[in-house]
PDB file of C-alpha atoms in Angstrom:
ATOM      1  CA  MET A   1       7.875  -6.036  19.194  1.00 89.00           C
ATOM      2  CA  ALA A   2       6.205  -9.137  17.757  1.00 93.00           C
ATOM      3  CA  GLN A   3       7.138 -12.762  18.252  1.00 93.00           C
ATOM      4  CA  THR A   4       8.720 -14.268  15.111  1.00 96.00           C
ATOM      5  CA  PRO A   5      10.806 -17.348  14.299  1.00 96.00           C
ATOM      6  CA  TRP A   6      13.910 -15.194  14.972  1.00 96.00           C
ATOM      7  CA  GLY A   7      12.587 -14.045  18.350  1.00 96.00           C
ATOM      8  CA  GLU A   8      11.072 -10.641  19.024  1.00 96.00           C
ATOM      9  CA  LEU A   9      11.369  -8.220  16.094  1.00 97.00           C
ATOM     10  CA  ALA A  10      10.013  -4.762  15.397  1.00 97.00           C
ATOM     11  CA  ILE A  11       7.269  -4.758  12.739  1.00 98.00           C
ATOM     12  CA  GLN A  12       6.029  -2.036  10.408  1.00 98.00           C
ATOM     13  CA  ASP A  13       3.025  -2.763   8.212  1.00 98.00           C
ATOM     14  CA  ALA A  14       3.008  -1.230   4.712  1.00 98.00           C
ATOM     15  CA  HIS A  15      -0.633  -2.002   3.920  1.00 98.00           C
ATOM     16  CA  VAL A  16      -3.557  -1.335   6.280  1.00 98.00           C
ATOM     17  CA  HIS A  17      -6.868  -0.064   4.896  1.00 97.00           C
ATOM     18  CA  PHE A  18      -8.471   2.718   6.923  1.00 98.00           C
ATOM     19  CA  PHE A  19     -12.169   1.996   6.477  1.00 97.00           C
ATOM     20  CA  SER A  20     -13.568   5.313   7.664  1.00 97.00           C
ATOM     21  CA  HIS A  21     -17.187   6.087   8.503  1.00 97.00           C
ATOM     22  CA  LYS A  22     -17.294   8.102   5.260  1.00 97.00           C
ATOM     23  CA  PHE A  23     -16.209   4.978   3.354  1.00 97.00           C
ATOM     24  CA  TYR A  24     -19.040   2.904   4.859  1.00 97.00           C
ATOM     25  CA  SER A  25     -21.512   5.744   4.264  1.00 97.00           C
ATOM     26  CA  ALA A  26     -20.618   5.730   0.565  1.00 96.00           C
ATOM     27  CA  LEU A  27     -21.174   1.971   0.436  1.00 96.00           C
ATOM     28  CA  ALA A  28     -24.508   2.372   2.245  1.00 97.00           C
ATOM     29  CA  GLN A  29     -25.627   4.896  -0.359  1.00 96.00           C
ATOM     30  CA  GLN A  30     -24.760   2.458  -3.171  1.00 95.00           C
ATOM     31  CA  LYS A  31     -26.508  -0.365  -1.307  1.00 95.00           C
ATOM     32  CA  LYS A  32     -29.507   1.925  -0.694  1.00 97.00           C
ATOM     33  CA  ALA A  33     -29.199   1.249   3.019  1.00 96.00           C
ATOM     34  CA  ALA A  34     -30.442   3.765   5.575  1.00 96.00           C
ATOM     35  CA  ASN A  35     -26.960   4.667   6.819  1.00 97.00           C
ATOM     36  CA  ALA A  36     -23.496   3.258   7.428  1.00 97.00           C
ATOM     37  CA  GLU A  37     -24.594   1.530  10.622  1.00 97.00           C
ATOM     38  CA  ALA A  38     -27.175  -0.482   8.666  1.00 97.00           C
ATOM     39  CA  LEU A  39     -24.309  -2.343   6.975  1.00 97.00           C
ATOM     40  CA  ALA A  40     -23.066  -3.892  10.223  1.00 96.00           C
ATOM     41  CA  PRO A  41     -25.350  -6.976  10.193  1.00 96.00           C
ATOM     42  CA  LEU A  42     -24.721  -7.487   6.460  1.00 96.00           C
ATOM     43  CA  LEU A  43     -20.949  -7.397   6.792  1.00 96.00           C
ATOM     44  CA  ASN A  44     -20.487  -8.628  10.341  1.00 95.00           C
ATOM     45  CA  PHE A  45     -18.056  -5.714  10.699  1.00 95.00           C
ATOM     46  CA  GLU A  46     -17.940  -3.001  13.317  1.00 96.00           C
ATOM     47  CA  ILE A  47     -18.866   0.345  11.772  1.00 97.00           C
ATOM     48  CA  PRO A  48     -16.509   3.002  13.146  1.00 97.00           C
ATOM     49  CA  PRO A  49     -17.721   6.281  14.648  1.00 96.00           C
ATOM     50  CA  PRO A  50     -17.785   9.385  12.424  1.00 96.00           C
ATOM     51  CA  ALA A  51     -14.778  10.856  14.243  1.00 96.00           C
ATOM     52  CA  ASN A  52     -11.682   9.587  12.439  1.00 97.00           C
ATOM     53  CA  SER A  53      -9.574  10.284  15.513  1.00 96.00           C
ATOM     54  CA  GLU A  54     -11.512   7.583  17.374  1.00 97.00           C
ATOM     55  CA  LEU A  55     -10.815   5.027  14.645  1.00 97.00           C
ATOM     56  CA  ALA A  56      -7.177   6.135  14.749  1.00 98.00           C
ATOM     57  CA  ASP A  57      -7.106   5.475  18.492  1.00 98.00           C
ATOM     58  CA  ARG A  58      -8.554   2.019  17.866  1.00 97.00           C
ATOM     59  CA  TRP A  59      -5.868   1.217  15.307  1.00 98.00           C
ATOM     60  CA  ALA A  60      -3.086   2.569  17.518  1.00 98.00           C
ATOM     61  CA  ALA A  61      -4.244   0.318  20.357  1.00 98.00           C
ATOM     62  CA  GLU A  62      -4.508  -2.608  17.938  1.00 98.00           C
ATOM     63  CA  LEU A  63      -0.955  -2.080  16.719  1.00 98.00           C
ATOM     64  CA  THR A  64       0.253  -2.021  20.310  1.00 97.00           C
ATOM     65  CA  ARG A  65      -1.637  -5.208  21.110  1.00 97.00           C
ATOM     66  CA  SER A  66      -0.167  -6.924  18.045  1.00 97.00           C
ATOM     67  CA  GLY A  67       3.409  -5.755  18.563  1.00 97.00           C
ATOM     68  CA  VAL A  68       3.401  -3.569  15.443  1.00 98.00           C
ATOM     69  CA  ARG A  69       5.429  -0.361  15.683  1.00 98.00           C
ATOM     70  CA  ARG A  70       3.922   1.563  12.772  1.00 98.00           C
ATOM     71  CA  ALA A  71       1.544   1.098   9.853  1.00 98.00           C
ATOM     72  CA  ALA A  72       0.640   2.754   6.572  1.00 98.00           C
ATOM     73  CA  LEU A  73      -3.048   3.647   6.670  1.00 98.00           C
ATOM     74  CA  ILE A  74      -4.667   3.694   3.236  1.00 98.00           C
ATOM     75  CA  ALA A  75      -7.780   5.777   2.656  1.00 97.00           C
ATOM     76  CA  SER A  76      -9.957   3.338   0.757  1.00 91.00           C
ATOM     77  CA  MET A  77     -11.871   5.731  -1.456  1.00 95.00           C
ATOM     78  CA  PRO A  78     -10.953   8.875  -3.393  1.00 95.00           C
ATOM     79  CA  ALA A  79     -11.512  12.257  -1.731  1.00 95.00           C
ATOM     80  CA  ASP A  80     -11.030  10.765   1.738  1.00 96.00           C
ATOM     81  CA  GLU A  81      -7.635  12.295   2.457  1.00 97.00           C
ATOM     82  CA  ASP A  82      -8.972  13.871   5.646  1.00 96.00           C
ATOM     83  CA  SER A  83      -9.569  10.486   7.255  1.00 97.00           C
ATOM     84  CA  VAL A  84      -5.961   9.308   7.220  1.00 97.00           C
ATOM     85  CA  SER A  85      -4.612  12.826   7.731  1.00 98.00           C
ATOM     86  CA  THR A  86      -6.608  13.065  10.953  1.00 97.00           C
ATOM     87  CA  ALA A  87      -5.403   9.633  12.026  1.00 98.00           C
ATOM     88  CA  VAL A  88      -1.754  10.472  11.423  1.00 98.00           C
ATOM     89  CA  ALA A  89      -2.121  13.826  13.179  1.00 98.00           C
ATOM     90  CA  ALA A  90      -3.470  11.985  16.228  1.00 97.00           C
ATOM     91  CA  HIS A  91      -0.626   9.426  16.244  1.00 98.00           C
ATOM     92  CA  PRO A  92       2.235  10.713  14.075  1.00 97.00           C
ATOM     93  CA  ASP A  93       4.699   8.168  15.421  1.00 96.00           C
ATOM     94  CA  ARG A  94       2.398   5.212  14.671  1.00 98.00           C
ATOM     95  CA  PHE A  95       1.064   5.869  11.173  1.00 98.00           C
ATOM     96  CA  TYR A  96       1.962   6.908   7.656  1.00 98.00           C
ATOM     97  CA  GLY A  97      -0.870   8.531   5.680  1.00 98.00           C
ATOM     98  CA  TYR A  98      -1.751   7.065   2.264  1.00 98.00           C
ATOM     99  CA  PHE A  99      -4.567   8.509   0.161  1.00 98.00           C
ATOM    100  CA  MET A 100      -6.358   7.157  -2.903  1.00 98.00           C
ATOM    101  CA  LEU A 101      -6.441   9.382  -5.971  1.00 98.00           C
ATOM    102  CA  ASP A 102      -8.591   9.133  -9.087  1.00 98.00           C
ATOM    103  CA  PRO A 103      -6.523  11.085 -11.647  1.00 97.00           C
ATOM    104  CA  THR A 104      -9.421  11.162 -14.121  1.00 97.00           C
ATOM    105  CA  GLN A 105     -11.271  13.655 -11.905  1.00 97.00           C
ATOM    106  CA  PRO A 106     -10.915  17.368 -12.684  1.00 97.00           C
ATOM    107  CA  ASP A 107      -9.694  18.195  -9.168  1.00 97.00           C
ATOM    108  CA  ALA A 108      -7.017  15.473  -9.063  1.00 98.00           C
ATOM    109  CA  LEU A 109      -4.011  17.750  -9.459  1.00 98.00           C
ATOM    110  CA  ALA A 110      -5.316  20.223  -6.906  1.00 97.00           C
ATOM    111  CA  ARG A 111      -5.874  17.377  -4.442  1.00 97.00           C
ATOM    112  CA  VAL A 112      -2.298  16.160  -4.857  1.00 97.00           C
ATOM    113  CA  GLN A 113      -0.944  19.660  -4.418  1.00 97.00           C
ATOM    114  CA  LEU A 114      -2.881  20.030  -1.166  1.00 97.00           C
ATOM    115  CA  ALA A 115      -1.763  16.585  -0.017  1.00 97.00           C
ATOM    116  CA  ALA A 116       1.863  17.385  -0.785  1.00 96.00           C
ATOM    117  CA  ALA A 117       1.639  20.369   1.570  1.00 96.00           C
ATOM    118  CA  ASN A 118       0.128  18.223   4.329  1.00 97.00           C
ATOM    119  CA  PRO A 119       2.787  16.761   6.654  1.00 96.00           C
ATOM    120  CA  HIS A 120       0.424  13.935   7.608  1.00 97.00           C
ATOM    121  CA  LEU A 121       0.157  12.503   4.084  1.00 97.00           C
ATOM    122  CA  HIS A 122       3.069  10.493   2.732  1.00 98.00           C
ATOM    123  CA  CYS A 123       1.893   8.487  -0.267  1.00 98.00           C
ATOM    124  CA  LEU A 124      -0.629   8.710  -3.090  1.00 98.00           C
ATOM    125  CA  CYS A 125      -2.295   5.485  -4.192  1.00 98.00           C
ATOM    126  CA  LEU A 126      -3.245   4.759  -7.798  1.00 98.00           C
ATOM    127  CA  PHE A 127      -5.744   2.068  -8.809  1.00 98.00           C
ATOM    128  CA  PRO A 128      -5.749   2.125 -12.647  1.00 98.00           C
ATOM    129  CA  ALA A 129      -8.089  -0.860 -13.079  1.00 97.00           C
ATOM    130  CA  MET A 130     -10.574   0.592 -10.602  1.00 96.00           C
ATOM    131  CA  HIS A 131     -10.726   4.022 -12.206  1.00 97.00           C
ATOM    132  CA  THR A 132     -10.034   2.820 -15.786  1.00 97.00           C
ATOM    133  CA  TYR A 133      -7.028   4.772 -16.984  1.00 98.00           C
ATOM    134  CA  SER A 134      -3.554   3.941 -18.220  1.00 97.00           C
ATOM    135  CA  LEU A 135      -0.479   4.730 -16.163  1.00 97.00           C
ATOM    136  CA  THR A 136       0.875   6.404 -19.294  1.00 96.00           C
ATOM    137  CA  ASP A 137      -2.103   8.806 -19.428  1.00 97.00           C
ATOM    138  CA  PRO A 138      -0.734  12.369 -19.834  1.00 96.00           C
ATOM    139  CA  ARG A 139      -2.949  13.513 -16.965  1.00 96.00           C
ATOM    140  CA  LEU A 140      -0.628  11.683 -14.597  1.00 98.00           C
ATOM    141  CA  VAL A 141       2.463  13.673 -15.600  1.00 98.00           C
ATOM    142  CA  PRO A 142       1.808  16.833 -13.537  1.00 98.00           C
ATOM    143  CA  ILE A 143       0.554  14.679 -10.654  1.00 98.00           C
ATOM    144  CA  LEU A 144       3.757  12.646 -10.594  1.00 98.00           C
ATOM    145  CA  GLU A 145       5.817  15.811 -10.939  1.00 98.00           C
ATOM    146  CA  VAL A 146       4.268  17.000  -7.684  1.00 97.00           C
ATOM    147  CA  ALA A 147       4.967  13.607  -6.109  1.00 97.00           C
ATOM    148  CA  SER A 148       8.581  13.786  -7.211  1.00 96.00           C
ATOM    149  CA  ASP A 149       9.105  17.370  -6.100  1.00 96.00           C
ATOM    150  CA  HIS A 150       7.528  16.774  -2.682  1.00 96.00           C
ATOM    151  CA  GLN A 151       8.881  13.252  -2.115  1.00 95.00           C
ATOM    152  CA  LEU A 152       5.537  11.481  -1.967  1.00 97.00           C
ATOM    153  CA  VAL A 153       5.731   7.722  -2.349  1.00 98.00           C
ATOM    154  CA  VAL A 154       3.440   6.404  -5.114  1.00 98.00           C
ATOM    155  CA  PHE A 155       1.558   3.132  -4.592  1.00 98.00           C
ATOM    156  CA  VAL A 156       0.336   1.504  -7.823  1.00 98.00           C
ATOM    157  CA  HIS A 157      -2.119  -1.394  -7.652  1.00 98.00           C
ATOM    158  CA  CYS A 158      -1.463  -3.838 -10.488  1.00 97.00           C
ATOM    159  CA  GLY A 159      -2.800  -7.281 -11.360  1.00 96.00           C
ATOM    160  CA  ALA A 160      -6.013  -8.831 -10.090  1.00 95.00           C
ATOM    161  CA  ILE A 161      -8.191  -6.570  -7.988  1.00 93.00           C
ATOM    162  CA  SER A 162     -11.294  -7.224  -5.935  1.00 88.00           C
ATOM    163  CA  MET A 163     -12.925  -5.630  -2.926  1.00 90.00           C
ATOM    164  CA  GLY A 164     -14.214  -8.149  -0.440  1.00 90.00           C
ATOM    165  CA  VAL A 165     -16.448  -5.623   1.279  1.00 94.00           C
ATOM    166  CA  ARG A 166     -18.240  -4.842  -1.987  1.00 94.00           C
ATOM    167  CA  LYS A 167     -18.625  -8.541  -2.743  1.00 93.00           C
ATOM    168  CA  LYS A 168     -20.170  -9.193   0.670  1.00 94.00           C
ATOM    169  CA  LEU A 169     -22.692  -6.422   0.007  1.00 95.00           C
ATOM    170  CA  GLY A 170     -23.506  -7.700  -3.471  1.00 94.00           C
ATOM    171  CA  LEU A 171     -22.207  -4.519  -5.102  1.00 94.00           C
ATOM    172  CA  ALA A 172     -20.705  -4.722  -8.565  1.00 91.00           C
ATOM    173  CA  SER A 173     -17.072  -3.760  -9.084  1.00 89.00           C
ATOM    174  CA  GLN A 174     -16.684  -2.430 -12.619  1.00 89.00           C
ATOM    175  CA  PHE A 175     -12.910  -2.817 -12.769  1.00 95.00           C
ATOM    176  CA  ASN A 176     -10.887  -3.289 -15.957  1.00 96.00           C
ATOM    177  CA  LEU A 177      -7.800  -5.493 -15.776  1.00 95.00           C
ATOM    178  CA  ARG A 178      -6.562  -4.110 -19.104  1.00 96.00           C
ATOM    179  CA  TYR A 179      -5.137  -1.259 -17.045  1.00 97.00           C
ATOM    180  CA  SER A 180      -3.495  -3.515 -14.441  1.00 96.00           C
ATOM    181  CA  ASN A 181      -0.274  -4.545 -16.173  1.00 98.00           C
ATOM    182  CA  PRO A 182       2.890  -3.581 -14.238  1.00 98.00           C
ATOM    183  CA  ILE A 183       4.656  -3.195 -17.605  1.00 98.00           C
ATOM    184  CA  ASP A 184       2.795   0.113 -17.934  1.00 98.00           C
ATOM    185  CA  LEU A 185       4.760   1.360 -14.939  1.00 98.00           C
ATOM    186  CA  HIS A 186       8.115   0.819 -16.682  1.00 98.00           C
ATOM    187  CA  PRO A 187       8.330   4.073 -18.705  1.00 98.00           C
ATOM    188  CA  VAL A 188       6.750   6.007 -15.858  1.00 98.00           C
ATOM    189  CA  ALA A 189       9.264   4.792 -13.264  1.00 98.00           C
ATOM    190  CA  LEU A 190      12.110   5.532 -15.662  1.00 98.00           C
ATOM    191  CA  HIS A 191      10.791   9.038 -16.283  1.00 97.00           C
ATOM    192  CA  PHE A 192      10.429   9.738 -12.548  1.00 97.00           C
ATOM    193  CA  PRO A 193      13.554   8.124 -11.051  1.00 96.00           C
ATOM    194  CA  LEU A 194      13.249  10.049  -7.773  1.00 96.00           C
ATOM    195  CA  VAL A 195       9.775   8.678  -7.026  1.00 97.00           C
ATOM    196  CA  ARG A 196       9.600   5.516  -4.957  1.00 98.00           C
ATOM    197  CA  PHE A 197       6.893   3.344  -6.529  1.00 98.00           C
ATOM    198  CA  VAL A 198       5.310   0.492  -4.555  1.00 98.00           C
ATOM    199  CA  ILE A 199       3.531  -2.419  -6.258  1.00 98.00           C
ATOM    200  CA  PRO A 200       1.398  -4.308  -3.699  1.00 98.00           C
ATOM    201  CA  HIS A 201       0.747  -8.045  -3.538  1.00 98.00           C
ATOM    202  CA  PHE A 202       3.860  -8.855  -5.637  1.00 98.00           C
ATOM    203  CA  GLY A 203       1.900  -7.688  -8.691  1.00 97.00           C
ATOM    204  CA  ALA A 204      -1.218  -9.731  -7.797  1.00 97.00           C
ATOM    205  CA  GLY A 205      -0.986 -12.348 -10.537  1.00 96.00           C
ATOM    206  CA  LEU A 206       1.337 -10.479 -12.854  1.00 97.00           C
ATOM    207  CA  PHE A 207       4.385 -11.487 -10.838  1.00 98.00           C
ATOM    208  CA  ARG A 208       6.678 -12.028 -13.828  1.00 97.00           C
ATOM    209  CA  GLU A 209       5.836  -8.628 -15.249  1.00 98.00           C
ATOM    210  CA  ALA A 210       6.298  -6.970 -11.861  1.00 98.00           C
ATOM    211  CA  LEU A 211       9.695  -8.635 -11.494  1.00 98.00           C
ATOM    212  CA  MET A 212      10.725  -7.358 -14.928  1.00 98.00           C
ATOM    213  CA  VAL A 213       9.810  -3.783 -14.040  1.00 98.00           C
ATOM    214  CA  ALA A 214      11.524  -3.964 -10.650  1.00 98.00           C
ATOM    215  CA  ASP A 215      14.653  -5.402 -12.245  1.00 98.00           C
ATOM    216  CA  LEU A 216      14.827  -2.517 -14.722  1.00 98.00           C
ATOM    217  CA  CYS A 217      13.754   0.228 -12.306  1.00 98.00           C
ATOM    218  CA  PRO A 218      15.568   0.412  -8.950  1.00 97.00           C
ATOM    219  CA  ASN A 219      12.923   2.838  -7.653  1.00 97.00           C
ATOM    220  CA  VAL A 220      10.218   0.121  -7.739  1.00 98.00           C
ATOM    221  CA  PHE A 221       9.395  -1.751  -4.521  1.00 98.00           C
ATOM    222  CA  PHE A 222       6.973  -4.598  -3.733  1.00 98.00           C
ATOM    223  CA  ASP A 223       4.709  -4.889  -0.748  1.00 98.00           C
ATOM    224  CA  THR A 224       3.977  -8.438   0.320  1.00 98.00           C
ATOM    225  CA  SER A 225       0.452  -7.869   1.581  1.00 96.00           C
ATOM    226  CA  SER A 226      -2.588 -10.127   1.777  1.00 90.00           C
ATOM    227  CA  SER A 227      -3.044 -13.876   1.446  1.00 91.00           C
ATOM    228  CA  ASN A 228      -1.655 -13.592  -2.104  1.00 94.00           C
ATOM    229  CA  ARG A 229      -4.436 -15.762  -3.422  1.00 93.00           C
ATOM    230  CA  TRP A 230      -3.186 -14.905  -6.925  1.00 96.00           C
ATOM    231  CA  MET A 231      -0.509 -17.600  -6.488  1.00 96.00           C
ATOM    232  CA  MET A 232      -3.040 -20.188  -7.614  1.00 94.00           C
ATOM    233  CA  TYR A 233      -2.896 -18.669 -11.108  1.00 94.00           C
ATOM    234  CA  GLU A 234       0.705 -19.832 -11.440  1.00 90.00           C
ATOM    235  CA  GLY A 235       0.866 -22.771  -9.031  1.00 92.00           C
ATOM    236  CA  LEU A 236       3.298 -20.936  -6.745  1.00 96.00           C
ATOM    237  CA  GLU A 237       3.935 -21.182  -3.027  1.00 95.00           C
ATOM    238  CA  LEU A 238       4.734 -18.222  -0.807  1.00 97.00           C
ATOM    239  CA  ALA A 239       8.329 -19.270  -0.140  1.00 97.00           C
ATOM    240  CA  THR A 240       8.949 -19.502  -3.896  1.00 97.00           C
ATOM    241  CA  VAL A 241       7.466 -16.055  -4.445  1.00 98.00           C
ATOM    242  CA  PHE A 242       9.710 -14.587  -1.751  1.00 98.00           C
ATOM    243  CA  ARG A 243      12.783 -16.373  -3.087  1.00 98.00           C
ATOM    244  CA  ARG A 244      12.260 -15.095  -6.627  1.00 98.00           C
ATOM    245  CA  ALA A 245      11.488 -11.580  -5.432  1.00 98.00           C
ATOM    246  CA  ILE A 246      14.604 -11.497  -3.266  1.00 98.00           C
ATOM    247  CA  GLU A 247      16.713 -12.757  -6.189  1.00 98.00           C
ATOM    248  CA  VAL A 248      15.564  -9.794  -8.290  1.00 98.00           C
ATOM    249  CA  LEU A 249      14.972  -6.982  -5.790  1.00 98.00           C
ATOM    250  CA  GLY A 250      17.099  -8.035  -2.836  1.00 97.00           C
ATOM    251  CA  VAL A 251      15.819  -7.781   0.718  1.00 98.00           C
ATOM    252  CA  ASN A 252      15.927  -3.979   0.743  1.00 97.00           C
ATOM    253  CA  ARG A 253      13.019  -3.422  -1.678  1.00 98.00           C
ATOM    254  CA  LEU A 254      10.422  -5.683  -0.087  1.00 98.00           C
ATOM    255  CA  LEU A 255       7.912  -4.207   2.378  1.00 98.00           C
ATOM    256  CA  PHE A 256       5.884  -6.414   4.693  1.00 98.00           C
ATOM    257  CA  GLY A 257       2.153  -5.752   4.431  1.00 98.00           C
ATOM    258  CA  SER A 258      -0.815  -7.463   6.057  1.00 97.00           C
ATOM    259  CA  ASP A 259      -3.779  -5.973   4.139  1.00 97.00           C
ATOM    260  CA  SER A 260      -5.613  -5.533   7.435  1.00 97.00           C
ATOM    261  CA  SER A 261      -8.803  -3.526   7.136  1.00 96.00           C
ATOM    262  CA  PHE A 262     -11.771  -4.021   9.442  1.00 96.00           C
ATOM    263  CA  PHE A 263     -12.754  -4.670  13.023  1.00 97.00           C
ATOM    264  CA  PRO A 264     -13.265  -6.841  14.969  1.00 95.00           C
ATOM    265  CA  ARG A 265     -10.518  -8.765  13.130  1.00 95.00           C
ATOM    266  CA  GLY A 266      -8.099  -5.850  13.367  1.00 96.00           C
ATOM    267  CA  PHE A 267      -4.483  -6.634  12.566  1.00 97.00           C
ATOM    268  CA  HIS A 268      -4.300  -9.719  10.322  1.00 97.00           C
ATOM    269  CA  SER A 269      -1.744 -11.590  12.437  1.00 96.00           C
ATOM    270  CA  ALA A 270      -2.025 -14.783  10.374  1.00 96.00           C
ATOM    271  CA  ILE A 271      -0.395 -12.980   7.429  1.00 97.00           C
ATOM    272  CA  LEU A 272       2.598 -12.006   9.554  1.00 97.00           C
ATOM    273  CA  GLU A 273       2.925 -15.582  10.778  1.00 97.00           C
ATOM    274  CA  GLN A 274       2.724 -17.055   7.258  1.00 97.00           C
ATOM    275  CA  GLN A 275       5.194 -14.633   5.755  1.00 98.00           C
ATOM    276  CA  SER A 276       7.649 -14.876   8.646  1.00 98.00           C
ATOM    277  CA  LYS A 277       7.599 -18.655   8.355  1.00 97.00           C
ATOM    278  CA  ALA A 278       8.290 -18.499   4.608  1.00 97.00           C
ATOM    279  CA  LEU A 279      11.221 -16.114   5.088  1.00 98.00           C
ATOM    280  CA  TYR A 280      12.639 -18.237   7.896  1.00 97.00           C
ATOM    281  CA  GLU A 281      12.441 -21.374   5.764  1.00 96.00           C
ATOM    282  CA  LEU A 282      14.413 -19.556   3.059  1.00 97.00           C
ATOM    283  CA  GLY A 283      17.253 -19.094   5.524  1.00 97.00           C
ATOM    284  CA  LEU A 284      17.086 -15.331   6.042  1.00 98.00           C
ATOM    285  CA  ASP A 285      18.832 -14.158   9.182  1.00 97.00           C
ATOM    286  CA  ALA A 286      17.243 -11.805  11.713  1.00 97.00           C
ATOM    287  CA  GLN A 287      18.792  -8.694  10.176  1.00 97.00           C
ATOM    288  CA  GLN A 288      17.503  -9.518   6.689  1.00 98.00           C
ATOM    289  CA  ALA A 289      14.068 -10.371   8.058  1.00 98.00           C
ATOM    290  CA  SER A 290      14.008  -7.125  10.015  1.00 98.00           C
ATOM    291  CA  GLN A 291      14.605  -5.154   6.828  1.00 98.00           C
ATOM    292  CA  ILE A 292      11.535  -6.653   5.167  1.00 98.00           C
ATOM    293  CA  LEU A 293       9.358  -6.665   8.277  1.00 98.00           C
ATOM    294  CA  CYS A 294      10.256  -3.202   9.509  1.00 98.00           C
ATOM    295  CA  SER A 295      13.045  -0.935   8.342  1.00 97.00           C
ATOM    296  CA  ASN A 296      12.407  -0.858   4.581  1.00 98.00           C
ATOM    297  CA  LEU A 297       9.082   0.932   5.057  1.00 98.00           C
ATOM    298  CA  GLU A 298      10.752   3.482   7.269  1.00 96.00           C
ATOM    299  CA  GLN A 299      13.504   3.978   4.694  1.00 96.00           C
ATOM    300  CA  ILE A 300      11.216   4.764   1.768  1.00 97.00           C
ATOM    301  CA  HIS A 301       9.569   7.507   3.812  1.00 95.00           C
ATOM    302  CA  LYS A 302      12.814   9.160   4.810  1.00 90.00           C
ATOM    303  CA  PRO A 303      13.463  12.435   2.980  1.00 81.00           C
ATOM    304  CA  ARG A 304      15.894  12.232   0.097  1.00 66.00           C
ATOM    305  CA  VAL A 305      19.054  14.253   0.622  1.00 60.00           C
ATOM    306  CA  LEU A 306      20.318  16.252  -2.355  1.00 47.00           C
ATOM    307  CA  LEU A 307      24.064  15.881  -2.787  1.00 43.00           C
ATOM    308  CA  VAL A 308      26.402  17.657  -5.186  1.00 45.00           C
ATOM    309  CA  ARG A 309      29.418  15.787  -6.543  1.00 48.00           C
ATOM    310  CA  ASP A 310      32.786  17.447  -7.149  1.00 56.00           C
ATOM    311  CA  ASN A 311      31.966  17.712 -10.866  1.00 53.00           C
ATOM    312  CA  GLY A 312      28.869  19.738 -10.091  1.00 51.00           C
ATOM    313  CA  THR A 313      26.286  17.023 -10.913  1.00 48.00           C
ATOM    314  CA  GLN A 314      23.465  16.387  -8.476  1.00 44.00           C
ATOM    315  CA  HIS A 315      22.153  13.126  -7.068  1.00 48.00           C
ATOM    316  CA  THR A 316      20.038  12.036  -4.162  1.00 52.00           C
ATOM    317  CA  GLU A 317      20.383   9.489  -1.412  1.00 52.00           C
TER     318      GLU A 317
END
């Protein structure tokens, strides 16, 4: 339990990056550094040990220290499914496993099929601007069919995108914002109504567009993660963003996220404090706050139950 303006509440975090040793090793190779450990003085970060179970233990202890019940761990590079899978296997009651997929790669479908069979992986993460493809690319169809059939959540990064760790290392990020518009998700979410899609950071600067898609597609959720620096593009304040999002999505489709990522900072407690304050100022009661801060994340990862109506039609709950 964490201390909030409503008293102690259970917290689940929908957005924690799992910066594995493999992730830092890949950055070291791009930086032409000797190894992952050589990045420590450049970043002022702790470089984790090669054993992902040890980093998982560190995060589990950090969640306990911060009063966080459970967190979604996001593998922060493609082909790093094993990192979060190992972490979830070590602490299945503390983590959900999220993996990044580059659908332009020839093995993308095979990777999703393997992930769908892995009980420790719960969500595939798409970064269209990072990997330069459209959400309406036909290559995504079989991938999303697997997600739908196996009840994987699909995280779709839209809007502005940057990677602070790459910036600190002076590494270029060849991203293309032309592929970041949430509007592109509209036909996809309609075509796959059983998939729960999550747009992080309220659409990261394309808030209006994200609201439009969420209004038209009840299977689209927002996560609230990070400092939401994008608000400066529109002159918005956090309380206003929450109010408008709640007006469109309600409290049951918003997922608290911190965007925590590295040690020694660990869990980004300031984000929880800022967002809790904004929700409290809007007049939400403890039950409504608890939905956003905890139970909604748990709900989207619950298996759908297939029901048959008296007329023979099928639907899910």
